[in-house]
Structure formats: structure tokens, C-alpha cells
PDB file of C-alpha atoms in Angstrom:
ATOM      1  CA  MET A   1      13.795 245.350  62.514  1.00 64.00           C
ATOM      2  CA  ARG A   2      17.214 244.103  61.046  1.00 64.00           C
ATOM      3  CA  ALA A   3      18.966 245.115  64.180  1.00 62.00           C
ATOM      4  CA  SER A   4      16.421 243.190  66.475  1.00 59.00           C
ATOM      5  CA  LEU A   5      17.038 240.273  64.334  1.00 49.00           C
ATOM      6  CA  LEU A   6      20.595 240.579  64.479  1.00 50.00           C
ATOM      7  CA  LEU A   7      20.591 240.824  68.254  1.00 46.00           C
ATOM      8  CA  ALA A   8      18.331 237.880  68.437  1.00 49.00           C
ATOM      9  CA  VAL A   9      20.670 235.807  66.484  1.00 44.00           C
ATOM     10  CA  ALA A  10      23.758 237.001  68.541  1.00 44.00           C
ATOM     11  CA  ILE A  11      22.032 235.978  71.772  1.00 49.00           C
ATOM     12  CA  VAL A  12      20.988 232.569  70.519  1.00 40.00           C
ATOM     13  CA  ALA A  13      24.575 231.994  69.226  1.00 44.00           C
ATOM     14  CA  ILE A  14      26.145 233.216  72.649  1.00 43.00           C
ATOM     15  CA  TYR A  15      23.620 230.966  74.598  1.00 45.00           C
ATOM     16  CA  VAL A  16      24.586 227.671  72.452  1.00 44.00           C
ATOM     17  CA  LEU A  17      28.262 228.461  72.766  1.00 43.00           C
ATOM     18  CA  SER A  18      28.123 228.860  76.424  1.00 43.00           C
ATOM     19  CA  THR A  19      26.413 225.694  77.135  1.00 50.00           C
ATOM     20  CA  PRO A  20      29.016 222.956  76.946  1.00 51.00           C
ATOM     21  CA  ALA A  21      26.460 220.246  78.145  1.00 49.00           C
ATOM     22  CA  MET A  22      24.839 220.424  74.631  1.00 54.00           C
ATOM     23  CA  ALA A  23      27.969 219.031  72.899  1.00 62.00           C
ATOM     24  CA  VAL A  24      30.090 216.662  74.803  1.00 68.00           C
ATOM     25  CA  LEU A  25      31.968 214.980  71.975  1.00 87.00           C
ATOM     26  CA  GLU A  26      33.458 212.102  73.633  1.00 94.00           C
ATOM     27  CA  TRP A  27      31.698 208.780  74.953  1.00 97.00           C
ATOM     28  CA  ILE A  28      31.322 208.930  78.689  1.00 97.00           C
ATOM     29  CA  PRO A  29      30.448 205.561  80.554  1.00 98.00           C
ATOM     30  CA  VAL A  30      26.796 205.163  82.025  1.00 98.00           C
ATOM     31  CA  ASP A  31      25.448 202.605  84.236  1.00 97.00           C
ATOM     32  CA  SER A  32      24.471 199.476  82.055  1.00 95.00           C
ATOM     33  CA  LYS A  33      22.180 198.229  85.053  1.00 96.00           C
ATOM     34  CA  ASP A  34      20.192 201.439  84.913  1.00 97.00           C
ATOM     35  CA  PRO A  35      16.577 200.111  83.870  1.00 97.00           C
ATOM     36  CA  GLN A  36      15.949 202.809  81.250  1.00 95.00           C
ATOM     37  CA  ILE A  37      19.425 201.954  79.549  1.00 97.00           C
ATOM     38  CA  GLU A  38      18.608 198.378  79.553  1.00 98.00           C
ATOM     39  CA  GLU A  39      15.311 199.150  78.059  1.00 97.00           C
ATOM     40  CA  TYR A  40      17.316 200.884  75.144  1.00 97.00           C
ATOM     41  CA  GLY A  41      19.221 197.608  74.561  1.00 98.00           C
ATOM     42  CA  LYS A  42      15.927 195.584  74.475  1.00 98.00           C
ATOM     43  CA  TRP A  43      14.562 198.149  72.086  1.00 98.00           C
ATOM     44  CA  ALA A  44      17.790 198.162  69.951  1.00 98.00           C
ATOM     45  CA  VAL A  45      17.489 194.439  69.442  1.00 98.00           C
ATOM     46  CA  THR A  46      13.773 194.635  68.620  1.00 98.00           C
ATOM     47  CA  GLU A  47      14.343 197.426  66.183  1.00 98.00           C
ATOM     48  CA  HIS A  48      17.123 195.336  64.536  1.00 98.00           C
ATOM     49  CA  VAL A  49      14.883 192.348  64.147  1.00 97.00           C
ATOM     50  CA  LYS A  50      12.198 194.283  62.528  1.00 97.00           C
ATOM     51  CA  GLN A  51      14.612 196.061  60.173  1.00 96.00           C
ATOM     52  CA  THR A  52      16.440 192.822  58.989  1.00 96.00           C
ATOM     53  CA  ASN A  53      14.533 189.816  59.902  1.00 93.00           C
ATOM     54  CA  ASP A  54      17.591 188.629  61.897  1.00 91.00           C
ATOM     55  CA  PRO A  55      16.165 186.671  64.709  1.00 92.00           C
ATOM     56  CA  ILE A  56      18.118 187.443  67.648  1.00 97.00           C
ATOM     57  CA  LYS A  57      17.331 187.500  71.134  1.00 97.00           C
ATOM     58  CA  PHE A  58      18.328 190.068  73.846  1.00 98.00           C
ATOM     59  CA  ASN A  59      20.162 188.431  76.671  1.00 98.00           C
ATOM     60  CA  LYS A  60      21.731 191.305  78.688  1.00 98.00           C
ATOM     61  CA  LEU A  61      23.381 194.642  78.349  1.00 98.00           C
ATOM     62  CA  VAL A  62      27.124 194.311  78.722  1.00 98.00           C
ATOM     63  CA  SER A  63      28.225 197.953  78.845  1.00 98.00           C
ATOM     64  CA  ALA A  64      26.729 201.404  77.839  1.00 99.00           C
ATOM     65  CA  GLU A  65      28.230 204.884  77.020  1.00 98.00           C
ATOM     66  CA  LYS A  66      26.752 208.081  75.910  1.00 97.00           C
ATOM     67  CA  LYS A  67      27.584 211.095  74.098  1.00 97.00           C
ATOM     68  CA  ILE A  68      25.561 214.369  74.247  1.00 94.00           C
ATOM     69  CA  LEU A  69      25.215 216.133  70.818  1.00 89.00           C
ATOM     70  CA  LEU A  70      21.656 217.838  70.405  1.00 87.00           C
ATOM     71  CA  GLY A  71      20.138 214.880  72.316  1.00 91.00           C
ATOM     72  CA  PHE A  72      21.714 211.773  73.503  1.00 95.00           C
ATOM     73  CA  TYR A  73      23.696 208.937  71.725  1.00 97.00           C
ATOM     74  CA  PHE A  74      23.937 205.673  73.476  1.00 98.00           C
ATOM     75  CA  ARG A  75      26.565 203.119  72.453  1.00 98.00           C
ATOM     76  CA  LEU A  76      25.583 199.760  73.775  1.00 99.00           C
ATOM     77  CA  ILE A  77      27.420 196.459  74.047  1.00 99.00           C
ATOM     78  CA  ILE A  78      24.576 193.784  74.091  1.00 98.00           C
ATOM     79  CA  ASP A  79      24.829 190.230  74.530  1.00 98.00           C
ATOM     80  CA  ALA A  80      22.221 188.305  72.364  1.00 98.00           C
ATOM     81  CA  SER A  81      21.483 184.864  71.075  1.00 97.00           C
ATOM     82  CA  ASN A  82      20.614 183.544  67.593  1.00 92.00           C
ATOM     83  CA  ASN A  83      18.219 180.668  66.463  1.00 88.00           C
ATOM     84  CA  ASN A  84      21.000 178.245  67.377  1.00 90.00           C
ATOM     85  CA  GLY A  85      21.308 179.417  70.886  1.00 88.00           C
ATOM     86  CA  THR A  86      24.720 180.802  70.224  1.00 93.00           C
ATOM     87  CA  ASP A  87      25.442 184.008  72.090  1.00 95.00           C
ATOM     88  CA  GLY A  88      27.183 186.924  70.416  1.00 96.00           C
ATOM     89  CA  LYS A  89      28.142 190.520  71.283  1.00 98.00           C
ATOM     90  CA  TYR A  90      26.568 193.574  69.099  1.00 98.00           C
ATOM     91  CA  GLU A  91      27.189 197.085  69.303  1.00 99.00           C
ATOM     92  CA  ALA A  92      24.160 199.341  68.909  1.00 99.00           C
ATOM     93  CA  VAL A  93      24.248 203.035  68.845  1.00 98.00           C
ATOM     94  CA  VAL A  94      20.791 204.699  69.693  1.00 98.00           C
ATOM     95  CA  TYR A  95      19.921 208.185  69.286  1.00 97.00           C
ATOM     96  CA  GLU A  96      17.509 209.660  71.874  1.00 94.00           C
ATOM     97  CA  ARG A  97      15.614 212.944  71.411  1.00 88.00           C
ATOM     98  CA  ASP A  98      12.724 214.607  73.135  1.00 76.00           C
ATOM     99  CA  TRP A  99      13.633 212.835  76.599  1.00 70.00           C
ATOM    100  CA  GLY A 100      13.159 209.362  75.523  1.00 62.00           C
ATOM    101  CA  GLU A 101       9.953 209.982  73.586  1.00 73.00           C
ATOM    102  CA  ARG A 102      11.691 209.343  70.127  1.00 90.00           C
ATOM    103  CA  LEU A 103      14.449 206.778  69.525  1.00 94.00           C
ATOM    104  CA  SER A 104      16.247 205.886  66.335  1.00 96.00           C
ATOM    105  CA  LEU A 105      18.522 203.113  65.742  1.00 98.00           C
ATOM    106  CA  VAL A 106      21.831 204.693  64.172  1.00 98.00           C
ATOM    107  CA  SER A 107      23.661 201.391  63.846  1.00 98.00           C
ATOM    108  CA  PHE A 108      23.743 197.735  64.796  1.00 98.00           C
ATOM    109  CA  LYS A 109      26.523 195.515  64.086  1.00 97.00           C
ATOM    110  CA  PRO A 110      28.623 192.764  65.709  1.00 96.00           C
ATOM    111  CA  ALA A 111      30.921 193.914  68.229  1.00 96.00           C
ATOM    112  CA  ASN A 112      34.684 193.829  67.929  1.00 82.00           C
TER     113      ASN A 112
END
């Protein structure tokens, strides 16, 4: 029984270590015109408004990058406008797991 468990753990460890696609630790550019990525930008603004009552409105997605680490992290630069109609750029990080079924807003802040 112990030998079987040890063997199973070893096989899982070897598999995880041999699949580099599961851990890309640098940001890689993605197409900001991809409709799914643009939806993530809109979702990030909507989620930010829900969490903070900051009434901004999504205008467009400026750029997007992704990082793979037990799911997908997307760093999005979003153009949005406030109540006065003033445009600003924001950086949102969205975590996607379960192939888009579950999204989490990791951060949302003014872009530098």
C-alpha cells in the first residue's frame, strides 16, 4: 500500500514537472481584439463597479497579456470613462480557471 502511494505521488510529480505549459511565469502578449479577451475587460470593469461603486464605463481594451500558472492570468489595459466623461486607463488582472467558467478579479487600478 505504501509503495503504491509513493509510486502514485512520484508519477504525479514527474508529470507536473514535465509539463512546462502549466507554469509560464512571464507575461505573454495576446490579441486584445479577441472577442473573449475583450469580454474579460468588460467583465473586469463591471466587477470593479460592483465591488467599489466607482461608476466607470468600459470604452475599449487597449492591450492584453497572459500568464499561465494553474489557470490563466490576464493583465488587461482598459480605457474607461468616469461620470464626467473623462477617459482614463486602468490595469486589471483577471484570473480564469475552469476554461472561462470561473473568473476572479485579482486587481484593478489606474495604469501607469
